[in-house]
XYZ file of N, CA and C in Angstrom:
696
model
N 82.013 102.634 105.723
C 81.259 101.439 105.349
C 82.208 100.259 105.330
N 81.864 99.165 106.035
C 82.761 98.033 106.170
C 83.185 97.485 104.810
N 84.523 97.387 104.554
C 84.991 96.891 103.269
C 84.740 95.407 103.069
N 84.618 94.619 104.152
C 84.385 93.193 104.003
C 83.049 92.953 103.331
N 82.992 92.110 102.322
C 81.780 91.905 101.529
C 81.411 90.442 101.524
N 80.127 90.143 101.480
C 79.613 88.796 101.483
C 80.160 87.979 100.324
N 80.084 86.651 100.438
C 80.631 85.764 99.409
C 80.017 86.017 98.045
N 78.822 86.551 98.055
C 78.113 86.871 96.810
C 78.877 87.866 95.955
N 79.771 88.623 96.585
C 80.460 89.711 95.903
C 81.213 89.277 94.665
N 81.940 88.166 94.753
C 82.764 87.738 93.631
C 81.944 87.571 92.363
N 80.759 86.947 92.493
C 79.903 86.767 91.339
C 79.394 88.108 90.837
N 78.989 88.978 91.776
C 78.490 90.290 91.380
C 79.558 91.096 90.671
N 80.796 91.004 91.138
C 81.873 91.749 90.512
C 82.110 91.271 89.097
N 82.033 89.957 88.909
C 82.219 89.417 87.560
C 81.135 89.923 86.620
N 79.918 89.980 87.139
C 78.808 90.425 86.309
C 78.930 91.890 85.930
N 79.557 92.677 86.802
C 79.660 94.094 86.525
C 81.067 94.554 86.247
N 81.971 93.611 85.982
C 83.392 93.935 85.913
C 83.774 94.735 84.681
N 83.079 94.550 83.589
C 83.451 95.249 82.362
C 82.455 96.366 82.102
N 82.866 97.612 82.323
C 81.925 98.715 82.124
C 81.382 98.762 80.697
N 80.098 99.073 80.600
C 79.491 99.173 79.274
C 80.083 100.359 78.548
N 80.144 100.280 77.223
C 80.630 101.409 76.446
C 79.628 102.551 76.574
N 80.145 103.693 76.952
C 79.264 104.842 77.134
C 80.074 106.108 76.965
N 79.374 107.169 76.618
C 80.038 108.460 76.499
C 80.476 108.889 77.897
N 81.733 109.241 78.031
C 82.237 109.646 79.336
C 81.584 110.956 79.752
N 81.119 111.042 80.999
C 80.488 112.285 81.439
C 81.528 113.387 81.593
N 81.065 114.607 81.565
C 81.936 115.748 81.843
C 81.172 116.668 82.780
N 81.858 117.561 83.473
C 81.149 118.495 84.358
C 80.066 119.288 83.648
N 80.231 119.549 82.373
C 79.242 120.326 81.627
C 77.920 119.586 81.467
N 77.952 118.256 81.635
C 76.724 117.468 81.472
C 75.941 117.336 82.769
N 76.496 117.825 83.877
C 75.839 117.705 85.174
C 74.896 118.872 85.443
N 73.908 118.626 86.269
C 72.995 119.694 86.663
C 73.680 120.664 87.621
N 74.645 120.166 88.404
C 75.350 120.990 89.380
C 76.756 120.418 89.561
N 77.738 121.265 89.775
C 79.115 120.799 89.986
C 79.624 121.142 91.381
N 78.768 121.712 92.220
C 79.152 122.022 93.586
C 79.743 123.393 93.785
N 79.952 124.129 92.710
C 80.437 125.488 92.827
C 81.940 125.654 92.885
N 82.679 124.559 92.912
C 84.128 124.639 92.961
C 84.759 124.472 91.599
N 86.083 124.287 91.601
C 86.791 124.116 90.333
C 87.531 122.786 90.252
N 87.191 121.845 91.140
C 87.679 120.467 91.041
C 86.489 119.529 91.219
N 86.432 118.488 90.395
C 85.292 117.577 90.443
C 85.719 116.167 90.068
N 85.299 115.212 90.891
C 85.470 113.786 90.593
C 84.146 113.251 90.081
N 84.182 112.470 89.003
C 82.976 111.863 88.437
C 83.091 110.352 88.521
N 82.230 109.748 89.313
C 82.213 108.291 89.480
C 80.963 107.761 88.790
N 81.150 107.052 87.680
C 80.014 106.602 86.878
C 80.030 105.095 86.676
N 78.869 104.480 86.882
C 78.675 103.055 86.626
C 77.726 102.893 85.440
N 77.844 101.789 84.691
C 76.956 101.599 83.544
C 75.480 101.519 83.923
N 75.179 100.784 84.992
C 73.792 100.547 85.401
C 73.696 100.593 86.921
N 72.498 100.654 87.440
C 72.294 100.700 88.885
C 72.749 99.421 89.581
N 72.777 98.299 88.857
C 73.225 97.038 89.470
C 74.687 96.723 89.173
N 75.408 97.663 88.592
C 76.823 97.444 88.274
C 77.679 97.547 89.540
N 78.788 96.847 89.540
C 79.723 96.918 90.662
C 81.044 97.560 90.262
N 81.165 97.985 89.019
C 82.379 98.683 88.596
C 82.046 99.682 87.502
N 82.963 100.595 87.287
C 82.777 101.640 86.285
C 84.037 102.467 86.193
N 83.897 103.768 86.157
C 85.072 104.640 86.027
C 85.007 105.796 87.016
N 86.187 106.293 87.369
C 86.310 107.515 88.139
C 87.242 108.436 87.367
N 86.760 109.630 87.060
C 87.602 110.606 86.368
C 87.663 111.864 87.214
N 88.762 112.593 87.111
C 88.854 113.843 87.858
C 89.165 114.997 86.921
N 88.489 116.112 87.214
C 88.448 117.267 86.327
C 88.766 118.541 87.100
N 89.284 119.544 86.389
C 89.477 120.852 87.001
C 89.109 121.947 86.015
N 88.568 123.017 86.580
C 88.165 124.147 85.753
C 89.336 125.116 85.659
N 89.776 125.344 84.434
C 90.940 126.190 84.201
C 90.508 127.635 83.985
N 91.488 128.488 83.817
C 91.218 129.897 83.560
C 90.335 130.046 82.311
N 89.333 130.864 82.410
C 88.396 131.016 81.309
C 87.157 130.163 81.494
N 87.173 129.302 82.534
C 85.996 128.502 82.860
C 85.899 127.154 82.180
N 86.902 126.768 81.401
C 86.834 125.499 80.687
C 87.243 124.353 81.604
N 86.426 123.290 81.583
C 86.733 122.090 82.350
C 87.648 121.177 81.534
N 88.701 120.684 82.179
C 89.654 119.781 81.542
C 89.806 118.521 82.389
N 89.836 117.369 81.716
C 90.039 116.119 82.446
C 91.511 115.956 82.802
N 91.762 115.623 84.063
C 93.127 115.428 84.532
C 93.554 113.978 84.350
N 92.692 113.045 84.751
C 93.017 111.621 84.641
C 91.762 110.795 84.920
N 91.898 109.484 84.841
C 90.776 108.584 85.141
C 91.309 107.232 85.583
N 90.433 106.422 86.167
C 90.812 105.096 86.659
C 89.571 104.213 86.702
N 89.782 102.924 86.686
C 88.689 101.974 86.905
C 88.248 102.089 88.360
N 86.951 102.094 88.586
C 86.417 102.226 89.943
C 85.515 101.047 90.282
N 85.407 100.777 91.563
C 84.486 99.755 92.057
C 83.427 100.419 92.925
N 82.236 99.809 92.921
C 81.113 100.324 93.692
C 80.586 99.226 94.611
N 79.432 99.483 95.220
C 78.852 98.536 96.157
C 78.527 97.179 95.543
N 78.595 96.151 96.364
C 78.332 94.787 95.905
C 76.911 94.618 95.374
N 76.003 95.498 95.788
C 74.634 95.449 95.286
C 74.287 96.689 94.460
N 75.334 97.299 93.885
C 75.120 98.377 92.941
C 75.003 99.753 93.561
N 74.227 100.589 92.906
C 74.066 101.983 93.323
C 72.596 102.297 93.549
N 72.345 103.262 94.436
C 70.971 103.650 94.720
C 70.947 105.141 95.027
N 69.818 105.786 94.744
C 69.655 107.200 95.070
C 70.010 107.438 96.543
N 70.911 108.403 96.790
C 71.399 108.627 98.142
C 70.313 108.894 99.161
N 69.299 109.647 98.798
C 68.233 109.994 99.746
C 67.350 108.810 100.101
N 67.445 107.723 99.325
C 66.626 106.541 99.590
C 67.452 105.386 100.152
N 68.744 105.594 100.320
C 69.628 104.506 100.737
C 69.370 104.076 102.183
N 69.572 102.780 102.453
C 69.439 102.227 103.793
C 70.790 101.675 104.237
N 71.110 101.865 105.501
C 72.363 101.353 106.049
C 72.416 99.830 105.942
N 73.581 99.320 105.595
C 73.771 97.883 105.490
C 73.275 97.291 104.190
N 72.932 98.128 103.205
C 72.360 97.635 101.951
C 73.409 97.264 100.907
N 74.684 97.518 101.187
C 75.777 97.226 100.248
C 75.608 97.971 98.925
N 75.002 99.140 98.994
C 74.827 99.974 97.800
C 75.614 101.273 97.955
N 76.078 101.796 96.830
C 76.772 103.080 96.814
C 75.756 104.189 96.570
N 75.737 105.223 97.399
C 74.753 106.304 97.225
C 75.112 107.227 96.068
N 74.155 107.477 95.203
C 74.378 108.420 94.103
C 74.070 109.837 94.590
N 74.652 110.805 93.898
C 74.434 112.195 94.271
C 75.702 113.014 94.123
N 75.641 114.245 94.557
C 76.777 115.173 94.523
C 77.174 115.489 95.955
N 78.444 115.255 96.290
C 78.902 115.393 97.666
C 80.240 116.128 97.753
N 80.449 116.783 98.893
C 81.743 117.395 99.128
C 82.711 116.343 99.680
N 83.954 116.749 99.900
C 84.998 115.839 100.375
C 85.622 116.466 101.621
N 85.056 116.192 102.798
C 85.473 116.881 104.021
C 86.958 116.789 104.363
N 87.540 115.593 104.297
C 88.963 115.444 104.577
C 89.429 114.057 104.155
N 90.743 113.873 104.191
C 91.350 112.600 103.820
C 91.928 111.922 105.068
N 92.245 110.654 104.926
C 92.795 109.907 106.060
C 93.574 108.712 105.529
N 94.287 108.049 106.409
C 94.977 106.847 105.964
C 95.829 106.206 107.043
N 96.037 104.913 106.879
C 96.954 104.185 107.753
C 98.392 104.587 107.412
N 98.635 104.824 106.138
C 99.940 105.312 105.704
C 99.962 106.835 105.774
N 101.158 107.381 105.777
C 101.292 108.832 105.785
C 100.814 109.431 104.484
N 100.444 110.690 104.532
C 99.960 111.372 103.336
C 101.039 111.421 102.261
N 100.684 111.125 101.012
C 101.663 111.238 99.922
C 102.222 112.652 99.840
N 103.475 112.774 99.438
C 104.076 114.094 99.288
C 103.262 114.979 98.373
N 103.036 116.202 98.784
C 102.254 117.138 97.984
C 100.792 117.203 98.376
N 100.346 116.361 99.323
C 98.951 116.383 99.757
C 98.638 117.704 100.457
N 97.543 118.367 100.024
C 97.152 119.648 100.608
C 95.889 119.548 101.450
N 95.057 118.575 101.156
C 93.819 118.431 101.896
C 94.133 117.970 103.328
N 93.289 118.341 104.283
C 93.461 117.895 105.667
C 93.535 116.372 105.691
N 94.545 115.830 106.385
C 94.791 114.388 106.362
C 94.939 113.882 107.797
N 94.083 112.925 108.174
C 94.136 112.336 109.509
C 94.808 110.972 109.432
N 95.778 110.762 110.265
C 96.501 109.490 110.288
C 95.757 108.506 111.186
N 95.517 107.319 110.681
C 94.819 106.273 111.424
C 95.771 105.627 112.421
N 95.278 105.387 113.628
C 96.040 104.612 114.610
C 95.125 103.574 115.249
N 95.619 102.859 116.211
C 94.843 101.772 116.805
C 93.585 102.194 117.529
N 93.456 103.479 117.837
C 92.274 103.978 118.537
C 91.286 104.686 117.615
N 91.548 104.636 116.314
C 90.696 105.352 115.346
C 89.514 104.475 114.912
N 88.329 104.977 115.119
C 87.101 104.274 114.736
C 86.219 105.197 113.902
N 85.343 104.568 113.105
C 84.269 105.322 112.453
C 82.966 104.793 113.028
N 82.236 105.653 113.712
C 81.018 105.216 114.392
C 79.859 105.057 113.414
N 79.281 103.857 113.397
C 78.128 103.573 112.545
C 76.920 103.119 113.368
N 76.996 103.361 114.661
C 75.939 102.972 115.593
C 74.843 104.032 115.577
N 73.654 103.649 115.146
C 72.547 104.613 115.036
C 72.087 105.150 116.392
N 72.526 104.526 117.483
C 72.151 105.005 118.813
C 73.104 106.088 119.323
N 74.197 106.277 118.629
C 75.258 107.136 119.146
C 75.111 108.597 118.733
N 75.585 109.499 119.594
C 75.608 110.919 119.294
C 76.691 111.258 118.282
N 77.622 110.330 118.049
C 78.695 110.585 117.069
C 78.520 109.698 115.831
N 77.285 109.376 115.521
C 76.987 108.579 114.334
C 77.566 109.233 113.080
N 78.195 108.423 112.256
C 78.835 108.849 111.012
C 79.920 109.895 111.249
N 80.742 109.634 112.281
C 81.864 110.492 112.592
C 83.076 109.647 113.008
N 84.252 110.202 112.752
C 85.494 109.644 113.290
C 85.414 109.736 114.811
N 85.759 108.655 115.501
C 85.720 108.651 116.957
C 87.035 108.076 117.472
N 87.772 108.893 118.215
C 89.093 108.464 118.686
C 89.344 108.989 120.091
N 89.275 108.120 121.109
C 88.938 106.700 121.029
C 87.438 106.512 120.788
N 87.003 105.292 120.716
C 85.595 105.013 120.464
C 84.731 105.584 121.580
N 83.724 106.371 121.190
C 82.829 106.985 122.171
C 82.105 105.914 122.983
N 81.817 106.248 124.223
C 81.168 105.286 125.114
C 79.804 104.835 124.614
N 79.098 105.729 123.911
C 77.757 105.359 123.443
C 77.771 104.764 122.043
N 78.951 104.429 121.535
C 79.064 103.844 120.194
C 79.588 102.420 120.314
N 78.758 101.468 119.945
C 79.136 100.057 120.068
C 80.167 99.667 119.008
N 81.220 98.983 119.446
C 82.261 98.520 118.529
C 81.688 97.576 117.482
N 80.708 96.785 117.860
C 80.102 95.823 116.931
C 79.342 96.495 115.802
N 79.030 97.776 115.996
C 78.281 98.535 114.994
C 79.155 99.583 114.306
N 80.468 99.450 114.459
C 81.385 100.466 113.941
C 82.595 99.830 113.285
N 83.455 100.657 112.714
C 84.666 100.179 112.057
C 85.906 100.640 112.801
N 86.766 99.702 113.135
C 88.089 100.063 113.624
C 88.954 100.213 112.375
N 89.279 101.434 112.037
C 89.860 101.738 110.729
C 91.153 100.988 110.448
N 91.966 100.787 111.453
C 93.257 100.152 111.234
C 93.117 98.673 110.848
N 91.926 98.121 111.044
C 91.693 96.706 110.707
C 91.680 96.460 109.203
N 91.573 97.525 108.403
C 91.481 97.395 106.948
C 92.739 97.982 106.317
N 93.822 97.221 106.486
C 95.151 97.722 106.128
C 95.284 98.099 104.663
N 94.646 97.353 103.784
C 94.734 97.660 102.352
C 93.792 98.792 101.977
N 92.514 98.622 102.271
C 91.514 99.585 101.820
C 91.747 100.978 102.402
N 92.107 101.040 103.665
C 92.262 102.338 104.318
C 93.716 102.770 104.431
N 94.557 102.212 103.565
C 95.909 102.759 103.496
C 95.821 104.218 103.095
N 94.855 104.546 102.212
C 94.531 105.925 101.866
C 93.027 106.028 101.652
N 92.433 107.112 102.094
C 91.008 107.308 101.869
C 90.628 108.773 101.909
N 89.466 109.058 101.373
C 88.887 110.403 101.436
C 87.436 110.242 101.882
N 87.030 111.018 102.862
C 85.645 110.976 103.320
C 84.750 111.600 102.251
N 83.718 110.871 101.849
C 82.690 111.410 100.943
C 81.582 111.971 101.826
N 81.166 113.204 101.562
C 80.224 113.868 102.447
C 78.787 113.404 102.353
N 78.600 112.118 102.122
C 77.243 111.555 102.092
C 76.721 111.420 103.527
N 75.537 111.961 103.780
C 74.887 111.873 105.094
C 75.814 112.363 106.208
N 76.615 113.365 105.896
C 77.655 113.786 106.828
C 77.334 115.093 107.543
N 76.964 116.130 106.835
C 76.737 117.429 107.466
C 75.627 117.359 108.514
N 74.509 116.745 108.163
C 73.390 116.549 109.089
C 72.942 115.091 108.985
N 73.640 114.190 109.673
C 73.384 112.754 109.516
C 71.947 112.342 109.843
N 71.394 111.546 108.948
C 70.095 110.913 109.187
C 70.390 109.477 109.592
N 70.075 109.133 110.818
C 70.427 107.805 111.318
C 69.675 106.719 110.557
N 70.444 105.723 110.128
C 69.871 104.625 109.359
C 70.047 104.766 107.868
N 70.502 105.944 107.424
C 70.698 106.153 105.988
C 72.068 105.649 105.535
N 72.986 105.533 106.465
C 74.298 104.992 106.125
C 75.429 105.845 106.635
N 76.518 105.186 107.000
C 77.670 105.875 107.562
C 78.950 105.294 106.982
N 80.004 106.116 106.975
C 81.302 105.632 106.521
C 81.363 105.376 105.029
N 80.964 106.356 104.237
C 81.071 106.238 102.783
C 82.333 106.989 102.360
N 83.287 106.241 101.810
C 84.593 106.794 101.486
C 84.989 106.511 100.042
N 85.977 107.258 99.591
C 86.743 106.902 98.396
C 88.026 106.308 98.947
N 88.300 105.036 98.630
C 89.456 104.382 99.234
C 90.116 103.415 98.254
N 91.144 102.755 98.714
C 91.904 101.818 97.890
C 91.120 100.523 97.685
N 91.257 99.936 96.509
C 90.590 98.669 96.205
C 90.925 97.584 97.219
N 89.904 96.804 97.554
C 90.099 95.581 98.310
C 90.106 94.405 97.339
N 89.541 93.290 97.766
C 89.558 92.086 96.929
C 88.392 92.022 95.952
N 87.407 92.871 96.132
C 86.250 92.824 95.233
C 85.445 94.104 95.341
N 84.145 93.998 95.089
C 83.260 95.146 95.200
C 83.253 95.663 96.632
N 82.762 96.869 96.836
C 82.764 97.470 98.162
C 81.443 97.206 98.886
N 81.374 97.712 100.116
C 80.137 97.596 100.883
C 79.307 98.876 100.763
N 79.685 99.752 99.818
C 78.937 100.979 99.587
C 79.815 102.158 99.228
N 81.123 101.975 99.358
C 82.070 103.044 99.033
C 82.397 103.033 97.539
N 83.281 103.931 97.150
C 83.887 103.936 95.817
C 85.359 103.619 96.035
N 85.914 102.700 95.255
C 87.324 102.362 95.436
C 88.059 102.355 94.101
N 89.354 102.643 94.184
C 90.235 102.670 93.012
C 91.582 102.081 93.418
N 92.491 101.969 92.478
C 93.814 101.421 92.773
C 94.578 102.331 93.726
N 95.581 101.771 94.375
C 96.392 102.566 95.301
C 97.113 103.689 94.564
N 97.549 103.425 93.329
C 98.209 104.466 92.551
C 97.250 105.617 92.266
N 96.005 105.293 91.905
C 95.017 106.339 91.640
C 94.735 107.152 92.901
N 94.659 106.483 94.051
C 94.411 107.212 95.296
C 95.548 108.173 95.602
N 96.775 107.750 95.390
C 97.904 108.658 95.640
C 97.817 109.890 94.726
N 97.478 109.648 93.462
C 97.391 110.769 92.519
C 96.261 111.717 92.892
N 95.152 111.171 93.327
C 94.018 112.001 93.729
C 94.369 112.840 94.960
N 95.049 112.231 95.932
C 95.404 112.965 97.142
C 96.366 114.114 96.843
N 97.250 113.908 95.892
C 98.173 114.996 95.524
C 97.453 116.094 94.739
N 96.360 115.724 94.087
C 95.629 116.653 93.214
C 94.606 117.483 93.965
N 93.892 116.882 94.912
C 92.799 117.576 95.592
C 93.316 118.817 96.325
N 92.655 119.933 96.066
C 93.026 121.211 96.679
C 91.805 121.753 97.415
N 91.825 121.768 98.755
C 90.639 122.231 99.484
C 90.239 123.654 99.151
N 91.179 124.457 98.667
C 90.870 125.822 98.285
C 90.044 125.922 97.023
N 89.873 124.792 96.319
C 89.109 124.785 95.074
C 87.762 124.074 95.226
N 87.349 123.866 96.476
C 86.032 123.287 96.781
C 85.751 122.011 95.993
N 86.565 120.969 96.153
C 86.359 119.732 95.393
C 85.085 118.998 95.806
N 84.445 118.370 94.828
C 83.251 117.561 95.054
C 83.375 116.261 94.267
N 82.484 115.325 94.591
C 82.384 114.087 93.817
C 80.928 113.879 93.425
N 80.689 113.567 92.156
C 79.361 113.206 91.660
C 79.377 111.717 91.374
N 78.387 111.004 91.887
C 78.293 109.550 91.721
C 76.974 109.238 91.051
N 77.002 108.428 89.995
C 75.760 108.089 89.319
C 75.963 107.074 88.220
N 74.916 106.839 87.478
C 74.923 105.862 86.392
C 74.850 106.567 85.041
N 75.002 105.782 83.983
C 74.963 106.347 82.634
C 73.610 106.974 82.331
N 72.541 106.317 82.771
C 71.198 106.822 82.471
C 70.232 106.349 83.555
N 68.973 106.673 83.399
C 67.964 106.214 84.336
C 67.779 107.139 85.538
N 67.103 106.633 86.561
C 66.759 107.441 87.731
C 67.966 107.927 88.499
N 69.072 107.212 88.373
C 70.286 107.600 89.099
C 71.369 108.116 88.144
N 70.978 108.628 86.981
C 71.939 109.136 86.006
C 72.792 110.240 86.607
N 74.076 110.189 86.355
C 74.998 111.169 86.925
C 74.670 112.581 86.456
N 74.057 112.699 85.298
C 73.748 114.021 84.733
C 72.672 114.769 85.523
N 71.922 114.091 86.398
C 70.864 114.766 87.147
C 71.387 115.445 88.389
N 72.642 115.168 88.737
C 73.193 115.726 89.991
C 73.992 116.991 89.723
C-alpha cells in the first residue's frame, strides 16, 4: 500500500495521535490466535483512529502467553475497517487475523533474523493492478500485465521500506479490488495508506524476534465495536 498520504493526513494524525486509555489486549482475549506461539496485536482506540499500539507476545512452555515488548503504532489515514469489507485505495487498515508470509527491506536483514527476508532492489515492485495475474504479489521485474502507475516500486520508499513484513491480508487467494500491499513497516512522516507502521528500532526488534517455526500471526483491531480486536 503506497506510503505517500494525502495532505489531510497531518490533521488526521493529530486527531488520533494520543491513544485512548484502554486495557491492553492479550492473546487470551482473542477469539483466535492463529494456532501458533507468536502473536502481534495491533490495536487502535477507535475505527477512525490513526495511531495506537503494537505489542508482541509468545506462548511459553505450559501454554502461558507472555508479552515480549510493545511500541506506538500508526494506522491508515482514514482509520480501520473490517478486512472483508475493505476497498482498495480507501486509506484504511484492514482489521482481522493474518499470517506473516515473509519479510523484506531495502536494508539488509538485522542480525539474528530467521524469517525469510527478500532484499529490495531497483527492479522490485509490488503489483497492485487489478488487471494483473500477479495482483498483490512481489514482481521482479515488473510483470508485463502490471501497470507501473498502479503499483509500487519498493525502492522508492527508502524510509518506510527500509524494513517490512508482509501482512497476509488478501494474500493467499487475492480478491481484486479489496486491496494490495498491506505491510508492517517503518514509520513515515504520518499516518499510513493502510499499513501498520512502527519505529525503525521496533521493526528491527520484531524481525529478530519473529520465528517462522512458531507460526507467527498479527491481529489488527480496535478497543471495541464492530472491529474489536477481541472478535478475531
